[in-house]
Amino acid sequence: MIRLLPLVEATPESIAPYGALVGAGVGGARRTRFYDDAVDLHETPAFHSDADTSLSVATVRPRAPEVRWLERHFKHTQAFLPLNAQPYVVVCAPPSTGAAPDLDAARAFRFRAGLGFLMHVGTWHEFPFALAAPVELVVVLRNETSRDLDAFENGEALGADLEKRSVVHRYGATLRYAAG
C-alpha cells in the first residue's frame, strides 16, 4: 500500500509542529556595530544536545520519493543545514509517546535553497531527499546516534538516542510524496 503525501512548502508556520527553520531572513536580524554594518546576525532556534555532538557533511543525490523508515532522536535537536543552493524535501511526523510514528500526521516539506531545518527532539523523520540535483547538507547530530544505526536488527535500529522504525514492516505501507 502506498500513502501519498502532499508536498508542503516549509514555512515557519507549517514546520512549527516538527521543528524550526534556520537561515537568513528567518526570524529577526541585527547588525553588528563592527564591519561598517556589512554583517547581519540572524536569530536561530535553540539547539539542544546533551553531549558528544558532531557535524558531518552529506551529499544527497536524487532518489525515489518513497519513505520506508522514520526515525527519531531523544537527546538532541538534529539539524540539516544546506551548503549549496539546492532545494530539498524532508518527510516528518510529529513527536509521539508511542513506539511508532503517527502516519496520519506525516507531512513532506519542501525547503527552498539555502533554508535549514532544526527538528524538535523526538520528531520522526527520514533523511532528506534531493530534488533535481544533489544537495550538500551539514548534518548536526550526536556521535551516539551514528553508532546506534549499527544496531540494525529485523530492518530497524534502536539505541539510546535513536529509534528507526520500518514503515513497511509496521504498517504494511510506504509513504510517497508528490514530486511536483
Short mmCIF file of N, CA and C in Angstrom, two decimals:
data_model
loop_
_atom_site.label_atom_id
_atom_site.label_comp_id
_atom_site.label_asym_id
_atom_site.label_seq_id
_atom_site.Cartn_x
_atom_site.Cartn_y
_atom_site.Cartn_z
N MET A 1 0.85 -1.18 0.00
CA MET A 1 0.00 0.00 0.00
C MET A 1 0.90 1.24 0.00
N ILE A 2 0.53 2.21 -0.81
CA ILE A 2 1.27 3.48 -0.89
C ILE A 2 0.39 4.57 -0.30
N ARG A 3 0.95 5.36 0.62
CA ARG A 3 0.26 6.54 1.15
C ARG A 3 0.90 7.75 0.52
N LEU A 4 0.13 8.53 -0.21
CA LEU A 4 0.65 9.70 -0.91
C LEU A 4 0.57 10.93 -0.01
N LEU A 5 1.70 11.60 0.16
CA LEU A 5 1.75 12.81 0.98
C LEU A 5 1.84 14.01 0.06
N PRO A 6 1.04 15.05 0.32
CA PRO A 6 1.21 16.27 -0.48
C PRO A 6 2.54 16.93 -0.10
N LEU A 7 3.11 17.66 -1.04
CA LEU A 7 4.36 18.37 -0.79
C LEU A 7 4.01 19.77 -0.33
N VAL A 8 4.40 20.11 0.90
CA VAL A 8 4.05 21.38 1.54
C VAL A 8 5.29 22.26 1.58
N GLU A 9 5.13 23.53 1.23
CA GLU A 9 6.26 24.46 1.32
C GLU A 9 6.60 24.67 2.79
N ALA A 10 7.88 24.57 3.12
CA ALA A 10 8.33 24.74 4.51
C ALA A 10 8.31 26.23 4.85
N THR A 11 7.45 26.60 5.78
CA THR A 11 7.36 27.96 6.29
C THR A 11 7.46 27.88 7.81
N PRO A 12 7.70 29.00 8.48
CA PRO A 12 7.74 28.94 9.95
C PRO A 12 6.47 28.32 10.55
N GLU A 13 5.32 28.61 9.95
CA GLU A 13 4.06 28.09 10.48
C GLU A 13 3.86 26.61 10.15
N SER A 14 4.15 26.20 8.92
CA SER A 14 3.89 24.81 8.53
C SER A 14 4.83 23.84 9.23
N ILE A 15 6.03 24.27 9.54
CA ILE A 15 7.04 23.38 10.11
C ILE A 15 7.01 23.39 11.64
N ALA A 16 6.29 24.31 12.25
CA ALA A 16 6.32 24.50 13.71
C ALA A 16 6.09 23.23 14.53
N PRO A 17 5.17 22.33 14.17
CA PRO A 17 4.99 21.12 14.99
C PRO A 17 6.18 20.16 14.94
N TYR A 18 7.08 20.34 13.96
CA TYR A 18 8.18 19.41 13.74
C TYR A 18 9.54 19.99 14.12
N GLY A 19 9.66 21.32 14.03
CA GLY A 19 10.93 21.97 14.30
C GLY A 19 10.87 23.42 13.87
N ALA A 20 12.02 23.98 13.49
CA ALA A 20 12.10 25.38 13.11
C ALA A 20 13.02 25.55 11.91
N LEU A 21 12.79 26.61 11.16
CA LEU A 21 13.63 26.93 10.02
C LEU A 21 14.89 27.64 10.49
N VAL A 22 15.96 27.44 9.74
CA VAL A 22 17.24 28.09 10.01
C VAL A 22 17.69 28.73 8.72
N GLY A 23 17.99 30.03 8.75
CA GLY A 23 18.51 30.67 7.55
C GLY A 23 18.36 32.17 7.60
N ALA A 24 19.08 32.84 6.72
CA ALA A 24 18.96 34.28 6.59
C ALA A 24 17.52 34.62 6.21
N GLY A 25 16.98 35.63 6.81
CA GLY A 25 15.61 36.03 6.51
C GLY A 25 14.57 35.31 7.35
N VAL A 26 14.99 34.38 8.21
CA VAL A 26 14.07 33.68 9.11
C VAL A 26 14.30 34.25 10.50
N GLY A 27 13.25 34.76 11.12
CA GLY A 27 13.42 35.36 12.44
C GLY A 27 14.06 36.74 12.32
N GLY A 28 14.38 37.31 13.43
CA GLY A 28 14.95 38.65 13.44
C GLY A 28 16.42 38.67 13.09
N ALA A 29 16.89 39.83 12.70
CA ALA A 29 18.31 40.03 12.40
C ALA A 29 18.74 41.35 13.01
N ARG A 30 20.00 41.42 13.35
CA ARG A 30 20.54 42.68 13.86
C ARG A 30 21.90 42.88 13.23
N ARG A 31 22.28 44.11 13.14
CA ARG A 31 23.59 44.43 12.58
C ARG A 31 24.57 44.64 13.72
N THR A 32 25.77 44.23 13.48
CA THR A 32 26.83 44.47 14.44
C THR A 32 27.38 45.88 14.22
N ARG A 33 27.90 46.48 15.26
CA ARG A 33 28.49 47.82 15.14
C ARG A 33 29.83 47.77 14.42
N PHE A 34 30.35 46.59 14.26
CA PHE A 34 31.63 46.42 13.60
C PHE A 34 31.43 46.17 12.11
N TYR A 35 32.46 46.24 11.34
CA TYR A 35 32.49 45.89 9.92
C TYR A 35 31.61 46.80 9.07
N ASP A 36 31.42 48.04 9.49
CA ASP A 36 30.66 49.03 8.71
C ASP A 36 29.27 48.52 8.32
N ASP A 37 28.60 47.87 9.25
CA ASP A 37 27.25 47.32 9.02
C ASP A 37 27.18 46.33 7.86
N ALA A 38 28.29 45.65 7.58
CA ALA A 38 28.32 44.69 6.48
C ALA A 38 27.93 43.28 6.93
N VAL A 39 27.66 43.07 8.22
CA VAL A 39 27.33 41.74 8.73
C VAL A 39 26.00 41.81 9.47
N ASP A 40 25.06 40.97 9.04
CA ASP A 40 23.80 40.79 9.75
C ASP A 40 23.89 39.51 10.56
N LEU A 41 23.49 39.55 11.81
CA LEU A 41 23.44 38.37 12.67
C LEU A 41 21.98 37.94 12.78
N HIS A 42 21.70 36.73 12.35
CA HIS A 42 20.33 36.23 12.33
C HIS A 42 20.07 35.37 13.56
N GLU A 43 18.89 35.55 14.13
CA GLU A 43 18.50 34.71 15.26
C GLU A 43 18.31 33.28 14.76
N THR A 44 18.69 32.33 15.59
CA THR A 44 18.49 30.93 15.24
C THR A 44 17.67 30.26 16.32
N PRO A 45 16.98 29.18 15.98
CA PRO A 45 16.24 28.44 17.00
C PRO A 45 17.21 27.85 18.03
N ALA A 46 16.71 27.54 19.18
CA ALA A 46 17.54 26.95 20.24
C ALA A 46 17.94 25.53 19.85
N PHE A 47 19.23 25.27 19.87
CA PHE A 47 19.75 23.93 19.60
C PHE A 47 19.96 23.22 20.93
N HIS A 48 19.64 21.92 20.98
CA HIS A 48 19.78 21.15 22.21
C HIS A 48 20.54 19.85 21.93
N SER A 49 21.54 19.59 22.76
CA SER A 49 22.22 18.31 22.74
C SER A 49 22.89 18.15 24.09
N ASP A 50 22.85 16.96 24.64
CA ASP A 50 23.44 16.79 25.97
C ASP A 50 24.95 16.58 25.90
N ALA A 51 25.50 16.17 24.77
CA ALA A 51 26.95 15.98 24.63
C ALA A 51 27.26 15.21 23.36
N ASP A 52 28.56 15.04 23.07
CA ASP A 52 29.01 14.14 22.02
C ASP A 52 28.40 14.47 20.65
N THR A 53 28.31 15.76 20.33
CA THR A 53 27.67 16.20 19.10
C THR A 53 28.70 16.38 17.99
N SER A 54 28.30 16.08 16.77
CA SER A 54 29.22 16.21 15.65
C SER A 54 28.55 16.91 14.47
N LEU A 55 29.40 17.43 13.59
CA LEU A 55 28.95 17.99 12.32
C LEU A 55 29.52 17.09 11.23
N SER A 56 28.69 16.68 10.32
CA SER A 56 29.18 15.94 9.16
C SER A 56 28.56 16.57 7.93
N VAL A 57 29.13 16.31 6.79
CA VAL A 57 28.59 16.83 5.54
C VAL A 57 28.09 15.64 4.72
N ALA A 58 26.87 15.74 4.26
CA ALA A 58 26.27 14.68 3.45
C ALA A 58 25.97 15.23 2.06
N THR A 59 26.32 14.48 1.05
CA THR A 59 25.88 14.78 -0.31
C THR A 59 24.72 13.84 -0.60
N VAL A 60 23.57 14.42 -0.85
CA VAL A 60 22.35 13.64 -1.06
C VAL A 60 21.96 13.77 -2.53
N ARG A 61 21.95 12.63 -3.21
CA ARG A 61 21.57 12.62 -4.62
C ARG A 61 20.08 12.30 -4.75
N PRO A 62 19.47 12.73 -5.85
CA PRO A 62 18.04 12.42 -6.03
C PRO A 62 17.77 10.91 -5.97
N ARG A 63 16.68 10.56 -5.32
CA ARG A 63 16.24 9.17 -5.24
C ARG A 63 14.71 9.14 -5.29
N ALA A 64 14.15 7.98 -5.37
CA ALA A 64 12.69 7.85 -5.44
C ALA A 64 12.06 8.54 -4.22
N PRO A 65 10.94 9.21 -4.41
CA PRO A 65 10.29 9.94 -3.31
C PRO A 65 9.49 9.03 -2.38
N GLU A 66 10.15 7.98 -1.90
CA GLU A 66 9.49 6.99 -1.04
C GLU A 66 10.18 6.89 0.32
N VAL A 67 9.35 6.80 1.35
CA VAL A 67 9.85 6.69 2.72
C VAL A 67 9.54 5.29 3.22
N ARG A 68 10.59 4.58 3.58
CA ARG A 68 10.42 3.23 4.12
C ARG A 68 10.73 3.16 5.61
N TRP A 69 11.46 4.17 6.12
CA TRP A 69 11.78 4.25 7.54
C TRP A 69 11.51 5.65 8.04
N LEU A 70 11.17 5.76 9.30
CA LEU A 70 11.13 7.04 10.01
C LEU A 70 11.90 6.83 11.30
N GLU A 71 12.66 7.84 11.68
CA GLU A 71 13.46 7.74 12.91
C GLU A 71 13.26 8.98 13.75
N ARG A 72 13.63 8.85 15.04
CA ARG A 72 13.59 10.00 15.95
C ARG A 72 14.76 9.89 16.91
N HIS A 73 15.08 11.03 17.53
CA HIS A 73 16.18 11.11 18.47
C HIS A 73 15.68 11.68 19.78
N PHE A 74 16.21 11.18 20.89
CA PHE A 74 15.73 11.55 22.21
C PHE A 74 16.62 12.56 22.94
N LYS A 75 17.86 12.72 22.48
CA LYS A 75 18.82 13.52 23.23
C LYS A 75 19.28 14.79 22.53
N HIS A 76 18.83 15.02 21.30
CA HIS A 76 19.29 16.22 20.61
C HIS A 76 18.30 16.67 19.54
N THR A 77 18.47 17.92 19.15
CA THR A 77 17.67 18.50 18.08
C THR A 77 18.50 18.42 16.80
N GLN A 78 18.28 17.41 16.01
CA GLN A 78 19.06 17.22 14.78
C GLN A 78 18.79 18.37 13.82
N ALA A 79 19.84 18.75 13.07
CA ALA A 79 19.70 19.84 12.11
C ALA A 79 20.26 19.44 10.76
N PHE A 80 19.62 19.95 9.71
CA PHE A 80 20.10 19.82 8.34
C PHE A 80 20.32 21.25 7.83
N LEU A 81 21.56 21.58 7.46
CA LEU A 81 21.92 22.93 7.04
C LEU A 81 22.56 22.86 5.65
N PRO A 82 21.90 23.40 4.61
CA PRO A 82 22.41 23.26 3.25
C PRO A 82 23.66 24.11 3.00
N LEU A 83 24.56 23.56 2.22
CA LEU A 83 25.77 24.27 1.81
C LEU A 83 25.68 24.78 0.38
N ASN A 84 24.86 24.18 -0.44
CA ASN A 84 24.74 24.63 -1.83
C ASN A 84 23.31 25.11 -2.08
N ALA A 85 23.10 25.72 -3.19
CA ALA A 85 21.82 26.36 -3.50
C ALA A 85 20.86 25.38 -4.16
N GLN A 86 20.50 24.33 -3.44
CA GLN A 86 19.56 23.34 -3.97
C GLN A 86 18.42 23.13 -2.98
N PRO A 87 17.20 23.05 -3.47
CA PRO A 87 16.07 22.72 -2.60
C PRO A 87 16.10 21.24 -2.22
N TYR A 88 15.39 20.89 -1.16
CA TYR A 88 15.33 19.50 -0.72
C TYR A 88 14.01 19.26 -0.01
N VAL A 89 13.70 18.00 0.25
CA VAL A 89 12.45 17.60 0.92
C VAL A 89 12.80 16.80 2.16
N VAL A 90 12.06 17.04 3.26
CA VAL A 90 12.16 16.22 4.46
C VAL A 90 10.74 15.76 4.81
N VAL A 91 10.58 14.46 5.02
CA VAL A 91 9.31 13.90 5.45
C VAL A 91 9.37 13.73 6.96
N CYS A 92 8.34 14.26 7.66
CA CYS A 92 8.31 14.26 9.13
C CYS A 92 6.96 13.81 9.65
N ALA A 93 6.99 13.32 10.87
CA ALA A 93 5.78 13.12 11.67
C ALA A 93 6.10 13.73 13.04
N PRO A 94 5.12 14.30 13.71
CA PRO A 94 5.41 14.97 14.97
C PRO A 94 5.87 14.01 16.06
N PRO A 95 6.55 14.55 17.07
CA PRO A 95 6.94 13.69 18.20
C PRO A 95 5.72 12.96 18.76
N SER A 96 5.95 11.75 19.24
CA SER A 96 4.85 10.95 19.81
C SER A 96 5.35 10.21 21.03
N THR A 97 4.42 9.73 21.83
CA THR A 97 4.80 8.98 23.03
C THR A 97 4.90 7.48 22.75
N GLY A 98 4.28 7.01 21.68
CA GLY A 98 4.31 5.60 21.35
C GLY A 98 5.62 5.20 20.68
N ALA A 99 5.72 3.92 20.38
CA ALA A 99 6.94 3.37 19.78
C ALA A 99 6.96 3.48 18.26
N ALA A 100 5.97 4.15 17.69
CA ALA A 100 5.91 4.30 16.24
C ALA A 100 5.29 5.65 15.90
N PRO A 101 5.60 6.16 14.72
CA PRO A 101 5.06 7.46 14.32
C PRO A 101 3.59 7.38 13.93
N ASP A 102 2.92 8.52 13.99
CA ASP A 102 1.54 8.64 13.53
C ASP A 102 1.59 8.99 12.04
N LEU A 103 1.36 8.01 11.18
CA LEU A 103 1.46 8.23 9.74
C LEU A 103 0.41 9.21 9.24
N ASP A 104 -0.72 9.32 9.92
CA ASP A 104 -1.75 10.28 9.50
C ASP A 104 -1.28 11.72 9.69
N ALA A 105 -0.30 11.93 10.56
CA ALA A 105 0.23 13.27 10.80
C ALA A 105 1.51 13.54 10.02
N ALA A 106 1.95 12.57 9.21
CA ALA A 106 3.18 12.74 8.43
C ALA A 106 2.97 13.77 7.33
N ARG A 107 4.01 14.56 7.08
CA ARG A 107 3.98 15.57 6.03
C ARG A 107 5.31 15.57 5.30
N ALA A 108 5.28 15.96 4.03
CA ALA A 108 6.50 16.14 3.23
C ALA A 108 6.69 17.64 3.04
N PHE A 109 7.85 18.15 3.46
CA PHE A 109 8.12 19.58 3.38
C PHE A 109 9.21 19.86 2.36
N ARG A 110 8.95 20.83 1.51
CA ARG A 110 9.94 21.28 0.53
C ARG A 110 10.64 22.50 1.12
N PHE A 111 11.96 22.42 1.21
CA PHE A 111 12.77 23.52 1.73
C PHE A 111 13.43 24.22 0.55
N ARG A 112 13.22 25.52 0.45
CA ARG A 112 13.85 26.26 -0.64
C ARG A 112 15.36 26.27 -0.45
N ALA A 113 16.07 26.54 -1.51
CA ALA A 113 17.53 26.57 -1.47
C ALA A 113 18.00 27.53 -0.38
N GLY A 114 18.97 27.08 0.40
CA GLY A 114 19.56 27.91 1.43
C GLY A 114 18.84 27.91 2.76
N LEU A 115 17.76 27.17 2.90
CA LEU A 115 16.98 27.15 4.14
C LEU A 115 17.26 25.87 4.91
N GLY A 116 17.67 26.00 6.17
CA GLY A 116 17.96 24.85 7.01
C GLY A 116 16.78 24.45 7.86
N PHE A 117 16.93 23.31 8.55
CA PHE A 117 15.85 22.75 9.38
C PHE A 117 16.43 22.22 10.67
N LEU A 118 15.91 22.71 11.80
CA LEU A 118 16.27 22.23 13.12
C LEU A 118 15.04 21.56 13.71
N MET A 119 15.10 20.25 13.90
CA MET A 119 13.94 19.49 14.38
C MET A 119 13.81 19.54 15.89
N HIS A 120 12.58 19.44 16.36
CA HIS A 120 12.35 19.27 17.79
C HIS A 120 12.89 17.90 18.21
N VAL A 121 13.26 17.76 19.46
CA VAL A 121 13.62 16.45 20.00
C VAL A 121 12.42 15.53 19.81
N GLY A 122 12.66 14.35 19.28
CA GLY A 122 11.59 13.36 19.11
C GLY A 122 10.83 13.43 17.80
N THR A 123 11.10 14.40 16.94
CA THR A 123 10.40 14.47 15.65
C THR A 123 10.81 13.27 14.79
N TRP A 124 9.80 12.55 14.29
CA TRP A 124 10.05 11.44 13.38
C TRP A 124 10.41 12.01 12.02
N HIS A 125 11.40 11.45 11.35
CA HIS A 125 11.82 11.98 10.05
C HIS A 125 12.58 10.92 9.27
N GLU A 126 12.66 11.16 7.98
CA GLU A 126 13.52 10.39 7.09
C GLU A 126 14.63 11.33 6.65
N PHE A 127 15.76 10.77 6.28
CA PHE A 127 16.88 11.58 5.81
C PHE A 127 16.42 12.38 4.59
N PRO A 128 16.89 13.60 4.42
CA PRO A 128 16.40 14.47 3.34
C PRO A 128 16.52 13.84 1.95
N PHE A 129 15.66 14.33 1.08
CA PHE A 129 15.62 13.93 -0.33
C PHE A 129 16.09 15.11 -1.18
N ALA A 130 17.02 14.87 -2.07
CA ALA A 130 17.39 15.88 -3.07
C ALA A 130 16.31 15.87 -4.14
N LEU A 131 16.12 17.00 -4.78
CA LEU A 131 15.11 17.07 -5.83
C LEU A 131 15.77 16.87 -7.20
N ALA A 132 16.09 17.91 -7.92
CA ALA A 132 16.64 17.76 -9.27
C ALA A 132 18.14 17.53 -9.30
N ALA A 133 18.84 18.06 -8.30
CA ALA A 133 20.31 17.99 -8.28
C ALA A 133 20.76 17.63 -6.87
N PRO A 134 21.98 17.11 -6.73
CA PRO A 134 22.47 16.79 -5.39
C PRO A 134 22.46 18.00 -4.47
N VAL A 135 22.16 17.76 -3.21
CA VAL A 135 22.20 18.81 -2.19
C VAL A 135 23.26 18.41 -1.16
N GLU A 136 24.07 19.37 -0.78
CA GLU A 136 25.08 19.14 0.25
C GLU A 136 24.56 19.75 1.54
N LEU A 137 24.52 18.94 2.57
CA LEU A 137 23.97 19.36 3.86
C LEU A 137 24.97 19.12 4.98
N VAL A 138 25.07 20.10 5.87
CA VAL A 138 25.74 19.85 7.14
C VAL A 138 24.69 19.16 8.01
N VAL A 139 25.05 18.03 8.58
CA VAL A 139 24.15 17.27 9.45
C VAL A 139 24.71 17.39 10.87
N VAL A 140 23.90 17.94 11.76
CA VAL A 140 24.30 18.08 13.16
C VAL A 140 23.58 16.98 13.94
N LEU A 141 24.36 16.08 14.53
CA LEU A 141 23.77 15.02 15.34
C LEU A 141 24.81 14.47 16.31
N ARG A 142 24.35 13.65 17.19
CA ARG A 142 25.24 13.04 18.18
C ARG A 142 26.01 11.87 17.55
N ASN A 143 27.24 11.69 17.97
CA ASN A 143 28.02 10.54 17.52
C ASN A 143 27.35 9.24 17.96
N GLU A 144 26.72 9.27 19.11
CA GLU A 144 26.00 8.09 19.62
C GLU A 144 24.93 7.65 18.62
N THR A 145 24.27 8.61 17.98
CA THR A 145 23.23 8.29 17.00
C THR A 145 23.82 7.49 15.85
N SER A 146 24.97 7.93 15.37
CA SER A 146 25.63 7.19 14.28
C SER A 146 25.95 5.77 14.70
N ARG A 147 26.42 5.60 15.93
CA ARG A 147 26.70 4.25 16.44
C ARG A 147 25.42 3.44 16.58
N ASP A 148 24.33 4.10 17.01
CA ASP A 148 23.05 3.41 17.16
C ASP A 148 22.54 2.84 15.83
N LEU A 149 22.88 3.49 14.72
CA LEU A 149 22.45 2.99 13.42
C LEU A 149 23.05 1.62 13.10
N ASP A 150 24.17 1.30 13.75
CA ASP A 150 24.79 -0.01 13.55
C ASP A 150 24.05 -1.12 14.27
N ALA A 151 23.15 -0.77 15.19
CA ALA A 151 22.36 -1.76 15.92
C ALA A 151 21.13 -2.14 15.09
N PHE A 152 21.38 -2.56 13.86
CA PHE A 152 20.35 -2.87 12.88
C PHE A 152 19.88 -4.30 13.10
N GLU A 153 18.58 -4.45 13.34
CA GLU A 153 18.02 -5.78 13.57
C GLU A 153 16.59 -5.82 13.05
N ASN A 154 16.26 -6.84 12.28
CA ASN A 154 14.93 -7.00 11.70
C ASN A 154 14.47 -5.77 10.93
N GLY A 155 15.38 -5.14 10.21
CA GLY A 155 15.02 -3.99 9.39
C GLY A 155 14.86 -2.69 10.12
N GLU A 156 15.23 -2.66 11.42
CA GLU A 156 15.11 -1.45 12.22
C GLU A 156 16.38 -1.26 13.05
N ALA A 157 16.52 -0.07 13.64
CA ALA A 157 17.65 0.19 14.52
C ALA A 157 17.13 0.86 15.79
N LEU A 158 17.77 0.52 16.90
CA LEU A 158 17.33 1.05 18.19
C LEU A 158 18.56 1.29 19.06
N GLY A 159 18.55 2.42 19.74
CA GLY A 159 19.64 2.76 20.65
C GLY A 159 19.16 3.81 21.63
N ALA A 160 20.08 4.29 22.46
CA ALA A 160 19.71 5.26 23.48
C ALA A 160 19.26 6.59 22.88
N ASP A 161 19.74 6.94 21.69
CA ASP A 161 19.34 8.20 21.05
C ASP A 161 18.69 7.98 19.70
N LEU A 162 18.29 6.79 19.39
CA LEU A 162 17.72 6.51 18.07
C LEU A 162 16.64 5.46 18.16
N GLU A 163 15.56 5.72 17.46
CA GLU A 163 14.53 4.73 17.21
C GLU A 163 14.23 4.85 15.72
N LYS A 164 14.69 3.90 14.92
CA LYS A 164 14.47 3.90 13.47
C LYS A 164 13.51 2.76 13.16
N ARG A 165 12.31 3.13 12.73
CA ARG A 165 11.24 2.16 12.53
C ARG A 165 10.93 1.96 11.06
N SER A 166 10.66 0.73 10.68
CA SER A 166 10.29 0.39 9.32
C SER A 166 8.81 0.66 9.13
N VAL A 167 8.48 1.61 8.27
CA VAL A 167 7.08 1.90 7.96
C VAL A 167 6.48 0.72 7.21
N VAL A 168 7.28 0.09 6.36
CA VAL A 168 6.81 -1.05 5.58
C VAL A 168 6.46 -2.22 6.51
N HIS A 169 7.35 -2.54 7.45
CA HIS A 169 7.14 -3.67 8.36
C HIS A 169 5.98 -3.40 9.34
N ARG A 170 5.97 -2.22 9.94
CA ARG A 170 4.97 -1.93 10.98
C ARG A 170 3.58 -1.62 10.44
N TYR A 171 3.50 -1.00 9.26
CA TYR A 171 2.22 -0.57 8.72
C TYR A 171 1.84 -1.24 7.41
N GLY A 172 2.78 -1.98 6.81
CA GLY A 172 2.50 -2.55 5.51
C GLY A 172 2.33 -1.47 4.45
N ALA A 173 3.02 -0.34 4.65
CA ALA A 173 2.83 0.80 3.75
C ALA A 173 4.18 1.44 3.44
N THR A 174 4.21 2.18 2.37
CA THR A 174 5.33 3.04 2.01
C THR A 174 4.76 4.44 1.85
N LEU A 175 5.42 5.41 2.45
CA LEU A 175 4.99 6.80 2.26
C LEU A 175 5.67 7.31 0.99
N ARG A 176 4.92 8.06 0.22
CA ARG A 176 5.46 8.67 -1.00
C ARG A 176 4.97 10.10 -1.05
N TYR A 177 5.85 11.00 -1.40
CA TYR A 177 5.40 12.39 -1.55
C TYR A 177 5.23 12.71 -3.03
N ALA A 178 4.34 13.63 -3.29
CA ALA A 178 4.07 14.06 -4.66
C ALA A 178 5.25 14.89 -5.13
N ALA A 179 5.99 14.37 -6.08
CA ALA A 179 7.22 15.03 -6.54
C ALA A 179 6.92 16.13 -7.53
N GLY A 180 6.11 17.09 -7.11
CA GLY A 180 5.75 18.15 -8.05
C GLY A 180 6.21 19.50 -7.62
#
